[in-house]
Coordinates of C-alpha atoms and ligand atoms in Angstrom, one line a residue:
M1 CA 0.0 0.0 0.0
S2 CA 1.2 3.5 -0.9
S3 CA 2.1 5.7 2.0
T4 CA 1.5 9.1 0.3
F5 CA -1.8 10.7 0.9
H6 CA -3.3 13.7 -0.9
V7 CA -5.9 15.8 0.9
R8 CA -8.0 18.5 -0.6
G9 CA -8.9 20.5 2.5
G10 CA -11.4 23.2 3.3
R11 CA -14.6 21.1 3.5
P12 CA -16.4 20.5 6.8
L13 CA -16.3 16.9 8.1
D14 CA -19.8 15.9 8.6
G15 CA -21.3 12.5 9.7
E16 CA -20.8 9.6 12.1
I17 CA -17.9 7.3 12.8
T18 CA -17.4 4.5 15.5
V19 CA -14.5 4.0 17.8
R20 CA -13.8 0.6 19.3
G21 CA -11.5 -0.5 22.1
A22 CA -8.5 1.6 23.2
K23 CA -5.2 0.8 21.6
N24 CA -3.5 1.4 25.0
L25 CA -5.7 -1.1 26.8
V26 CA -6.2 -3.7 24.1
S27 CA -2.5 -4.4 23.7
K28 CA -1.9 -4.8 27.5
A29 CA -5.0 -7.0 28.0
M30 CA -3.6 -9.2 25.2
V31 CA -0.4 -9.5 27.2
A32 CA -2.4 -10.3 30.3
A33 CA -3.9 -13.4 28.5
L34 CA -0.4 -15.0 28.8
L35 CA -0.8 -15.2 32.5
G36 CA -3.9 -17.4 32.4
E37 CA -4.2 -21.1 32.6
G38 CA -7.2 -21.0 30.3
P39 CA -8.3 -19.1 27.2
S40 CA -9.3 -15.5 27.2
V41 CA -11.6 -13.5 24.9
L42 CA -11.2 -9.8 24.3
Q43 CA -14.0 -7.9 22.5
S44 CA -14.1 -4.5 20.8
V45 CA -10.6 -5.0 19.4
P46 CA -9.8 -2.4 16.7
D47 CA -8.1 -3.4 13.5
I48 CA -4.9 -1.5 14.0
R49 CA -1.2 -2.5 13.5
D50 CA -0.3 -2.6 17.2
V51 CA -2.9 -5.4 17.7
Q52 CA -1.3 -7.3 14.8
I53 CA 2.2 -6.9 16.4
V54 CA 1.0 -8.2 19.8
S55 CA -0.8 -11.1 18.2
E56 CA 2.4 -12.1 16.5
L57 CA 4.4 -11.8 19.7
L58 CA 1.9 -14.0 21.5
S59 CA 1.9 -16.5 18.6
I60 CA 5.7 -16.9 18.6
H61 CA 5.4 -17.7 22.4
G62 CA 3.0 -20.6 21.7
V63 CA -0.3 -18.7 22.4
K64 CA -3.0 -19.8 19.9
V65 CA -4.5 -16.5 18.7
E66 CA -7.7 -16.5 16.7
R67 CA -9.1 -13.2 15.5
D68 CA -12.3 -12.1 13.9
V69 CA -11.4 -8.7 12.6
A70 CA -14.9 -7.6 11.6
A71 CA -16.5 -8.7 14.9
G72 CA -13.5 -7.2 16.8
T73 CA -13.0 -10.4 18.8
I74 CA -9.7 -12.1 19.8
H75 CA -9.5 -15.6 21.4
M76 CA -6.2 -16.3 23.0
D77 CA -5.3 -19.8 24.3
P78 CA -2.1 -19.8 26.3
S79 CA -2.2 -23.6 27.3
N80 CA 1.0 -24.3 25.4
V81 CA 3.2 -21.3 26.1
E82 CA 6.8 -21.9 24.9
R83 CA 10.1 -20.2 24.4
A84 CA 10.2 -18.2 21.2
H85 CA 13.1 -18.3 18.8
V86 CA 15.5 -15.4 19.1
V87 CA 15.2 -14.6 15.4
D88 CA 11.4 -14.4 15.7
I89 CA 11.7 -12.1 18.6
D90 CA 14.3 -10.0 16.9
A91 CA 12.0 -9.7 13.8
H92 CA 9.8 -7.4 16.1
A93 CA 12.6 -5.1 17.1
G94 CA 11.7 -1.5 16.8
S95 CA 8.0 -2.3 16.1
S96 CA 6.4 -1.3 19.4
R97 CA 7.0 -0.7 23.1
I98 CA 4.7 -3.5 24.2
P99 CA 7.3 -6.3 24.3
I100 CA 8.7 -4.8 27.5
L101 CA 5.4 -5.7 29.1
F102 CA 5.9 -9.4 28.2
C103 CA 8.6 -9.7 30.9
G104 CA 6.5 -10.5 34.0
P105 CA 4.2 -12.9 32.3
L106 CA 7.0 -14.7 30.5
L107 CA 9.1 -14.9 33.7
H108 CA 6.1 -16.5 35.4
R109 CA 5.4 -18.9 32.6
L110 CA 8.8 -19.8 31.4
G111 CA 11.4 -18.5 33.9
E112 CA 13.0 -16.2 31.3
A113 CA 12.1 -13.4 28.9
I114 CA 14.0 -12.1 25.9
I115 CA 13.0 -8.6 24.8
P116 CA 13.9 -7.1 21.5
D117 CA 14.9 -3.5 21.0
L118 CA 11.8 -1.4 21.4
G119 CA 10.0 0.9 19.0
G120 CA 7.1 3.3 19.6
C121 CA 6.8 6.9 18.7
R122 CA 9.8 9.2 18.8
I123 CA 8.4 11.8 21.1
G124 CA 11.2 11.9 23.6
D125 CA 13.9 9.6 24.9
R126 CA 11.4 7.1 26.1
P127 CA 13.8 5.2 28.4
I128 CA 12.9 1.9 30.1
N129 CA 14.7 2.4 33.3
Y130 CA 11.5 2.3 35.4
H131 CA 10.6 -1.0 33.9
L132 CA 14.0 -2.6 34.5
D133 CA 14.1 -1.2 38.1
V134 CA 10.6 -2.7 38.7
L135 CA 11.6 -6.1 37.5
R136 CA 14.8 -6.1 39.6
N137 CA 12.7 -5.2 42.6
F138 CA 10.7 -8.4 42.1
G139 CA 13.9 -10.4 42.0
A140 CA 14.6 -10.5 38.2
V141 CA 18.1 -10.4 36.8
V142 CA 18.5 -8.2 33.8
D143 CA 21.2 -8.8 31.3
K144 CA 21.5 -6.3 28.4
R145 CA 22.8 -8.1 25.3
E146 CA 23.5 -7.1 21.7
L147 CA 20.2 -8.4 20.4
G148 CA 18.0 -7.2 23.2
I149 CA 17.5 -7.8 26.9
Y150 CA 17.7 -11.2 28.6
I151 CA 15.8 -11.5 31.8
T152 CA 15.6 -14.3 34.3
A153 CA 14.3 -14.9 37.8
P154 CA 16.6 -17.5 39.4
H155 CA 14.9 -17.3 42.8
G156 CA 11.3 -16.6 41.5
L157 CA 9.5 -13.3 41.7
H158 CA 8.6 -11.9 45.1
G159 CA 6.1 -9.2 46.2
T160 CA 7.8 -5.9 47.0
K161 CA 7.4 -2.2 47.7
I162 CA 7.9 0.1 44.8
H163 CA 7.7 3.9 44.5
L164 CA 7.6 5.4 41.0
E165 CA 9.4 8.7 40.8
Y166 CA 6.8 9.6 38.1
P167 CA 3.4 7.9 37.6
S168 CA 4.4 6.1 34.4
V169 CA 1.7 4.2 32.6
G170 CA 4.0 1.5 31.3
A171 CA 5.8 1.0 34.6
T172 CA 2.5 0.7 36.5
E173 CA 1.4 -1.9 34.0
Q174 CA 4.7 -3.7 34.4
V175 CA 4.1 -3.9 38.2
L176 CA 0.6 -5.1 37.7
L177 CA 1.5 -7.8 35.2
T178 CA 4.3 -9.0 37.4
A179 CA 2.9 -8.7 40.8
V180 CA -0.4 -10.6 40.2
R181 CA 1.5 -13.9 40.3
A182 CA 4.5 -13.0 42.4
Q183 CA 4.8 -14.5 45.8
G184 CA 3.4 -12.2 48.5
I185 CA 2.2 -8.6 48.6
T186 CA 3.3 -5.8 46.4
E187 CA 2.6 -2.2 47.2
L188 CA 3.0 0.4 44.4
T189 CA 3.0 4.1 45.3
N190 CA 2.7 7.0 42.9
A191 CA 1.1 4.7 40.4
A192 CA -0.5 5.9 37.1
V193 CA -4.3 5.7 37.4
E194 CA -5.4 6.2 33.7
P195 CA -8.8 4.7 32.8
E196 CA -6.9 2.2 30.6
I197 CA -5.0 1.0 33.8
E198 CA -8.3 0.6 35.7
D199 CA -9.6 -1.4 32.8
L200 CA -6.4 -3.6 32.9
I201 CA -7.0 -4.1 36.6
A202 CA -10.6 -5.2 35.8
V203 CA -9.2 -7.7 33.3
L204 CA -6.8 -9.1 35.9
Q205 CA -9.5 -9.2 38.5
K206 CA -11.6 -11.3 36.1
M207 CA -8.6 -13.7 35.8
G208 CA -8.6 -14.1 39.6
A209 CA -6.1 -11.4 40.7
L210 CA -6.3 -9.5 44.0
I211 CA -5.7 -5.8 43.3
S212 CA -6.9 -2.8 45.2
L213 CA -6.5 0.8 44.1
Q214 CA -6.5 3.4 46.8
T215 CA -7.4 7.1 46.4
D216 CA -3.7 8.2 46.8
R217 CA -2.2 6.5 43.8
T218 CA -1.3 3.5 45.8
I219 CA -2.0 0.0 44.3
T220 CA -1.8 -3.1 46.5
I221 CA -1.5 -6.5 44.8
E222 CA -1.7 -9.8 46.6
G223 CA 0.0 -12.4 44.5
V224 CA -2.0 -15.6 43.7
E225 CA -0.8 -19.1 42.7
S226 CA -2.6 -19.2 39.4
L227 CA -4.9 -17.2 37.2
G228 CA -7.7 -18.2 34.7
G229 CA -8.8 -16.7 31.4
Y230 CA -11.0 -13.7 31.0
Q231 CA -13.8 -12.4 28.9
H232 CA -13.8 -8.6 28.5
V233 CA -15.0 -5.8 26.4
A234 CA -12.2 -3.2 26.0
L235 CA -13.0 0.4 27.0
P236 CA -13.4 2.8 24.1
D237 CA -10.5 4.7 22.6
R238 CA -10.7 8.2 24.1
I239 CA -7.6 9.3 22.2
E240 CA -9.1 8.4 18.9
A241 CA -12.4 10.0 19.9
A242 CA -10.7 13.3 20.9
S243 CA -8.7 13.3 17.6
W244 CA -11.9 13.2 15.6
A245 CA -13.4 15.9 17.9
C246 CA -10.5 18.2 17.0
A247 CA -11.0 17.4 13.3
A248 CA -14.6 18.5 13.6
L249 CA -13.5 21.8 15.1
V250 CA -10.7 22.5 12.6
T251 CA -12.9 21.8 9.6
K252 CA -15.9 23.7 11.0
G253 CA -17.8 20.4 10.8
S254 CA -19.8 18.0 13.0
V255 CA -18.8 14.5 13.9
F256 CA -20.8 12.0 15.9
V257 CA -18.3 9.6 17.5
R258 CA -20.3 6.5 18.3
G259 CA -18.8 4.6 21.2
A260 CA -17.1 7.7 22.8
E261 CA -17.6 7.7 26.5
Q262 CA -18.1 10.8 28.6
K263 CA -16.4 9.9 31.9
P264 CA -12.9 9.0 30.7
M265 CA -13.0 12.1 28.5
A266 CA -14.3 14.5 31.1
T267 CA -11.1 16.7 31.1
F268 CA -11.0 16.9 27.3
L269 CA -14.7 17.7 27.1
N270 CA -14.2 20.7 29.5
I271 CA -11.3 22.0 27.4
F272 CA -13.3 21.4 24.2
R273 CA -16.2 23.4 25.6
K274 CA -13.9 26.2 26.9
V275 CA -12.4 26.6 23.4
G276 CA -15.9 27.1 22.2
G277 CA -16.6 23.6 20.7
G278 CA -20.2 22.3 20.7
L279 CA -21.0 18.9 22.4
D280 CA -24.0 16.6 22.5
I281 CA -23.2 13.9 25.0
T282 CA -25.4 10.8 24.7
E283 CA -25.3 7.2 26.0
E284 CA -24.4 6.0 22.4
G285 CA -21.6 8.5 21.8
I286 CA -20.7 12.2 21.6
R287 CA -21.3 14.6 18.8
F288 CA -18.5 17.2 18.5
F289 CA -19.2 20.3 16.4
H290 CA -18.1 23.8 15.5
P291 CA -20.7 26.2 16.8
G292 CA -20.2 28.7 14.0
S293 CA -18.9 31.4 16.3
P294 CA -15.2 32.2 16.8
L295 CA -13.2 29.7 18.9
R296 CA -11.5 31.0 22.1
A297 CA -7.8 30.8 23.1
I298 CA -6.9 28.9 26.3
A299 CA -4.0 28.0 28.5
V300 CA -3.6 24.3 29.1
E301 CA -1.0 21.8 30.4
T302 CA -0.9 18.1 29.8
D303 CA -0.6 15.8 32.8
V304 CA -1.2 12.3 34.0
H305 CA -4.8 11.3 34.6
P306 CA -7.1 13.0 35.6
G307 CA -5.2 15.8 33.8
L308 CA -5.3 16.6 30.1
M309 CA -3.8 13.6 28.3
T310 CA -0.6 14.2 26.4
D311 CA -2.0 12.3 23.5
W312 CA -4.8 14.8 23.1
Q313 CA -2.3 17.7 23.0
Q314 CA -1.3 17.4 19.3
P315 CA -4.7 17.5 17.6
L316 CA -5.8 20.1 20.1
V317 CA -2.9 22.4 19.1
V318 CA -4.2 22.2 15.5
A319 CA -7.6 23.4 16.7
L320 CA -6.0 26.2 18.7
T321 CA -4.4 27.6 15.6
Q322 CA -8.0 28.5 14.7
A323 CA -8.9 30.1 18.0
D324 CA -9.1 33.8 18.5
G325 CA -6.1 35.0 20.6
I326 CA -3.0 33.5 22.3
S327 CA -3.1 30.0 23.6
I328 CA -0.5 28.4 25.8
V329 CA 0.2 24.7 25.8
H330 CA 2.6 23.3 28.4
E331 CA 3.6 19.7 27.7
T332 CA 4.6 18.0 31.0
V333 CA 4.6 14.3 30.1
Y334 CA 7.0 14.0 27.2
E335 CA 10.0 16.3 26.8
N336 CA 9.8 16.3 23.0
R337 CA 6.2 16.3 21.8
L338 CA 6.0 19.7 20.2
G339 CA 8.4 19.1 17.3
F340 CA 5.4 18.5 15.0
T341 CA 4.5 22.3 15.3
S342 CA 7.1 23.3 12.7
A343 CA 5.2 21.7 9.9
L344 CA 2.0 23.5 11.1
N345 CA 3.9 26.8 10.8
E346 CA 4.8 25.9 7.2
M347 CA 1.0 25.6 6.7
G348 CA 0.4 29.1 8.0
A349 CA 0.0 28.6 11.7
H350 CA 1.9 30.8 14.2
I351 CA 3.3 28.6 16.9
Q352 CA 6.4 29.4 18.9
V353 CA 8.0 26.9 21.2
Y354 CA 9.9 27.6 24.4
R355 CA 12.2 25.8 26.9
E356 CA 10.5 27.5 29.8
C357 CA 7.5 26.1 31.6
L358 CA 4.8 28.5 30.5
G359 CA 1.2 28.8 31.8
G360 CA 1.6 28.6 35.5
S361 CA 3.2 25.5 37.1
S362 CA 6.8 24.3 36.6
C363 CA 7.4 20.7 35.5
R364 CA 10.4 18.3 35.6
F365 CA 11.5 19.6 32.2
G366 CA 11.7 23.2 33.4
R367 CA 15.5 23.2 34.0
S368 CA 16.3 21.4 30.8
N369 CA 16.8 22.4 27.2
Y370 CA 13.6 20.8 25.8
N371 CA 11.1 23.0 23.9
H372 CA 8.1 21.8 25.8
S373 CA 5.9 24.9 25.9
A374 CA 4.1 26.4 22.9
V375 CA 2.5 29.8 22.3
V376 CA -0.2 29.5 19.6
S377 CA -1.4 32.8 18.0
G378 CA -4.7 32.5 16.1
P379 CA -6.8 32.4 14.2
K380 CA -4.5 31.8 11.2
P381 CA -5.9 30.3 8.0
L382 CA -4.0 27.1 7.1
H383 CA -2.8 26.4 3.6
A384 CA -1.7 23.2 1.9
A385 CA 1.8 21.8 2.3
D386 CA 3.9 18.8 1.6
I387 CA 4.5 17.2 5.1
T388 CA 5.8 13.9 6.5
V389 CA 4.2 12.1 9.5
P390 CA 6.5 12.4 12.5
D391 CA 4.7 10.0 14.9
L392 CA 1.3 8.5 15.5
R393 CA -0.6 11.4 17.1
G394 CA 1.4 14.1 15.3
G395 CA 0.6 12.3 12.0
F396 CA -3.1 12.4 12.7
S397 CA -2.8 16.0 13.6
Y398 CA -1.2 16.7 10.2
L399 CA -4.2 15.0 8.6
V400 CA -6.5 17.3 10.7
A401 CA -4.5 20.3 9.6
A402 CA -4.6 19.3 5.9
L403 CA -8.4 18.7 6.1
G404 CA -8.8 22.3 7.5
A405 CA -6.4 23.9 5.0
E406 CA -7.1 25.5 1.7
G407 CA -5.7 23.6 -1.2
E408 CA -4.2 20.1 -1.8
S409 CA -1.7 18.8 0.8
T410 CA 0.6 15.9 0.4
I411 CA 1.1 13.8 3.6
R412 CA 4.0 11.3 3.4
G413 CA 4.5 8.2 5.7
I414 CA 0.7 8.0 6.3
D415 CA 1.0 4.2 7.1
L416 CA 2.2 5.1 10.6
I417 CA -1.4 6.3 11.4
D418 CA -2.5 2.6 10.9
R419 CA -0.7 1.8 14.1
G420 CA -3.5 3.4 16.2
Y421 CA -6.4 4.7 14.1
E422 CA -8.7 2.0 12.9
S423 CA -10.0 2.3 9.3
F424 CA -9.2 6.0 9.2
R425 CA -9.5 6.1 5.4
E426 CA -13.1 4.6 5.5
K427 CA -13.9 7.0 8.3
L428 CA -12.7 10.0 6.4
T429 CA -14.8 8.9 3.4
A430 CA -17.9 8.5 5.6
L431 CA -17.3 12.1 6.8
G432 CA -17.1 13.5 3.3
A433 CA -13.3 14.2 3.2
E434 CA -11.7 14.5 -0.2
F435 CA -8.4 12.5 -0.4
W436 CA -6.6 9.9 -2.5
E437 CA -3.5 7.8 -2.2
N438 CA -0.8 7.0 -4.8
Ligands
LIG501 N1 9.6 7.2 31.5 C1 10.8 7.1 32.0 N2 11.3 5.8 32.2 C2 10.6 4.7 32.0 C3 9.3 4.8 31.5 C4 8.8 6.1 31.3 O1 11.5 8.1 32.3 O2 11.1 3.6 32.2 C5 9.0 8.6 31.3 C6 8.7 8.8 29.8 O3 9.9 9.1 29.1 C7 7.7 9.9 29.8 C8 6.9 9.6 31.1 O4 7.8 8.7 31.9 O5 8.3 11.1 29.9 C9 5.6 8.9 30.9 O6 5.7 7.7 30.2 P1 4.8 6.5 30.4 O7 5.6 5.4 30.9 O8 3.6 6.9 31.2 O9 4.3 6.2 28.9 P2 4.2 4.8 28.2 O10 3.7 3.8 29.0 O11 5.5 4.5 27.4 C10 1.7 5.1 27.4 C11 1.1 5.2 26.0 C12 1.4 6.5 25.3 C13 0.9 7.6 26.2 C14 1.6 7.5 27.6 C15 1.1 8.6 28.6 C16 1.0 2.9 25.4 C17 1.4 1.8 24.4 N3 1.5 4.1 25.2 O12 3.1 5.2 27.1 O13 0.6 6.5 24.2 O14 1.3 8.9 25.7 O15 1.3 6.2 28.2 O16 -0.3 8.5 28.8 O17 0.1 2.7 26.2 C18 0.2 6.8 21.9 O18 -0.8 6.1 22.0 O19 0.5 7.5 20.8 C19 1.2 7.0 23.0 C20 2.4 7.5 22.8

């Protein structure tokens, strides 16, 4: 399939699309299936590349994976988990960050784990030090080798006390997926509490795990001897929903996102309304629309849940280029997630980035050299450009900008968007967008 996309912008997106399960839960719930003695069934699974990658990683470890793409169902039978060949593992090097989460389950099932070099979006250094520290805390021995990381647990995995210096989503998941079958009690403080993590806890509870989440970001896990399979419907993708919401605003359109859920999106909905966007919130989904009147500038900062998600930031910035006045966006989760703004400037936006923490509070990047605050002056009409997708969310944001721009834009590397946005071509067509690929 070609990876160059041409978009003729300037038409409102209008219509309805559906979001299915959240990429950032589905992949982790699939890893959790490895821990069960019996088969698991996950529903509302989107047809995205990350799901394909995790399916392959499970398969090379002996899990029988059967997928009904149209129905969005995955059956995973881990009865015959086995060691994977190093070449098969290495074939997945650079494809995703999910392999690091296989460590705990593989250590429990096989006594060892080999992890390839990781991939994922280039939005900062994205180190794995928290993950490796967590595993060592449980008693694992980590050996970094040329072809990846080799992890063993010569004396088994034991419950422990862990404090995260930052409430990392991935490190919290690492603790959960390791502690549920470790011997004894694990107490995790300063844990991430994103809705996707609560949903993973729900999956693990269905499997027989004992996990309690306190109000102060503390999670206590009592290890159990064995776990069963699960049957679960993944929570909807609130990042995808917000991305389409911003597309509605930028194109002065109206998009009903079937499946979008209010509660996990509450913070985004407040911001959307403050900017001047229109909302109809129903049980079936949420309609996001441009009200016809000018949009308003705002000051926002990204944060861990329940703050404004970093993954909402990029499409929101595109919307703010159309707001009346000066908006400030302070990115506090990733040190390098504003690089995508230079292409928006080529399209006519006026965005300046700064090393300082702008907009009120100071964050852990404040004394570093990272451009992690942006000042967006609007409204600035966008015009077509020839741009290349930088990362998943940045890529979708370029698509949004091109849809709102006058003229014909060329977007290169569009395949990256398939990692996390299900059937986005079909959805664009349903909403009346004009585009073609060659
Ligand atoms: N961090 C470390 N060391 C680590 C792990 C994280 O310093 O070992 C730092 C990161 O560099 C970052 C911060 O901690 O500055 C937060 O990272 P976190 O671990 O929370 O992120 P993640 O688990 O790698 C997941 C999502 C991201 C999403 C973040 C924050 C998945 C597969 N990825 O990443 O989603 O932005 O949580 O909510 O769940 C995306 O979907 O496009 C995406 C990037």
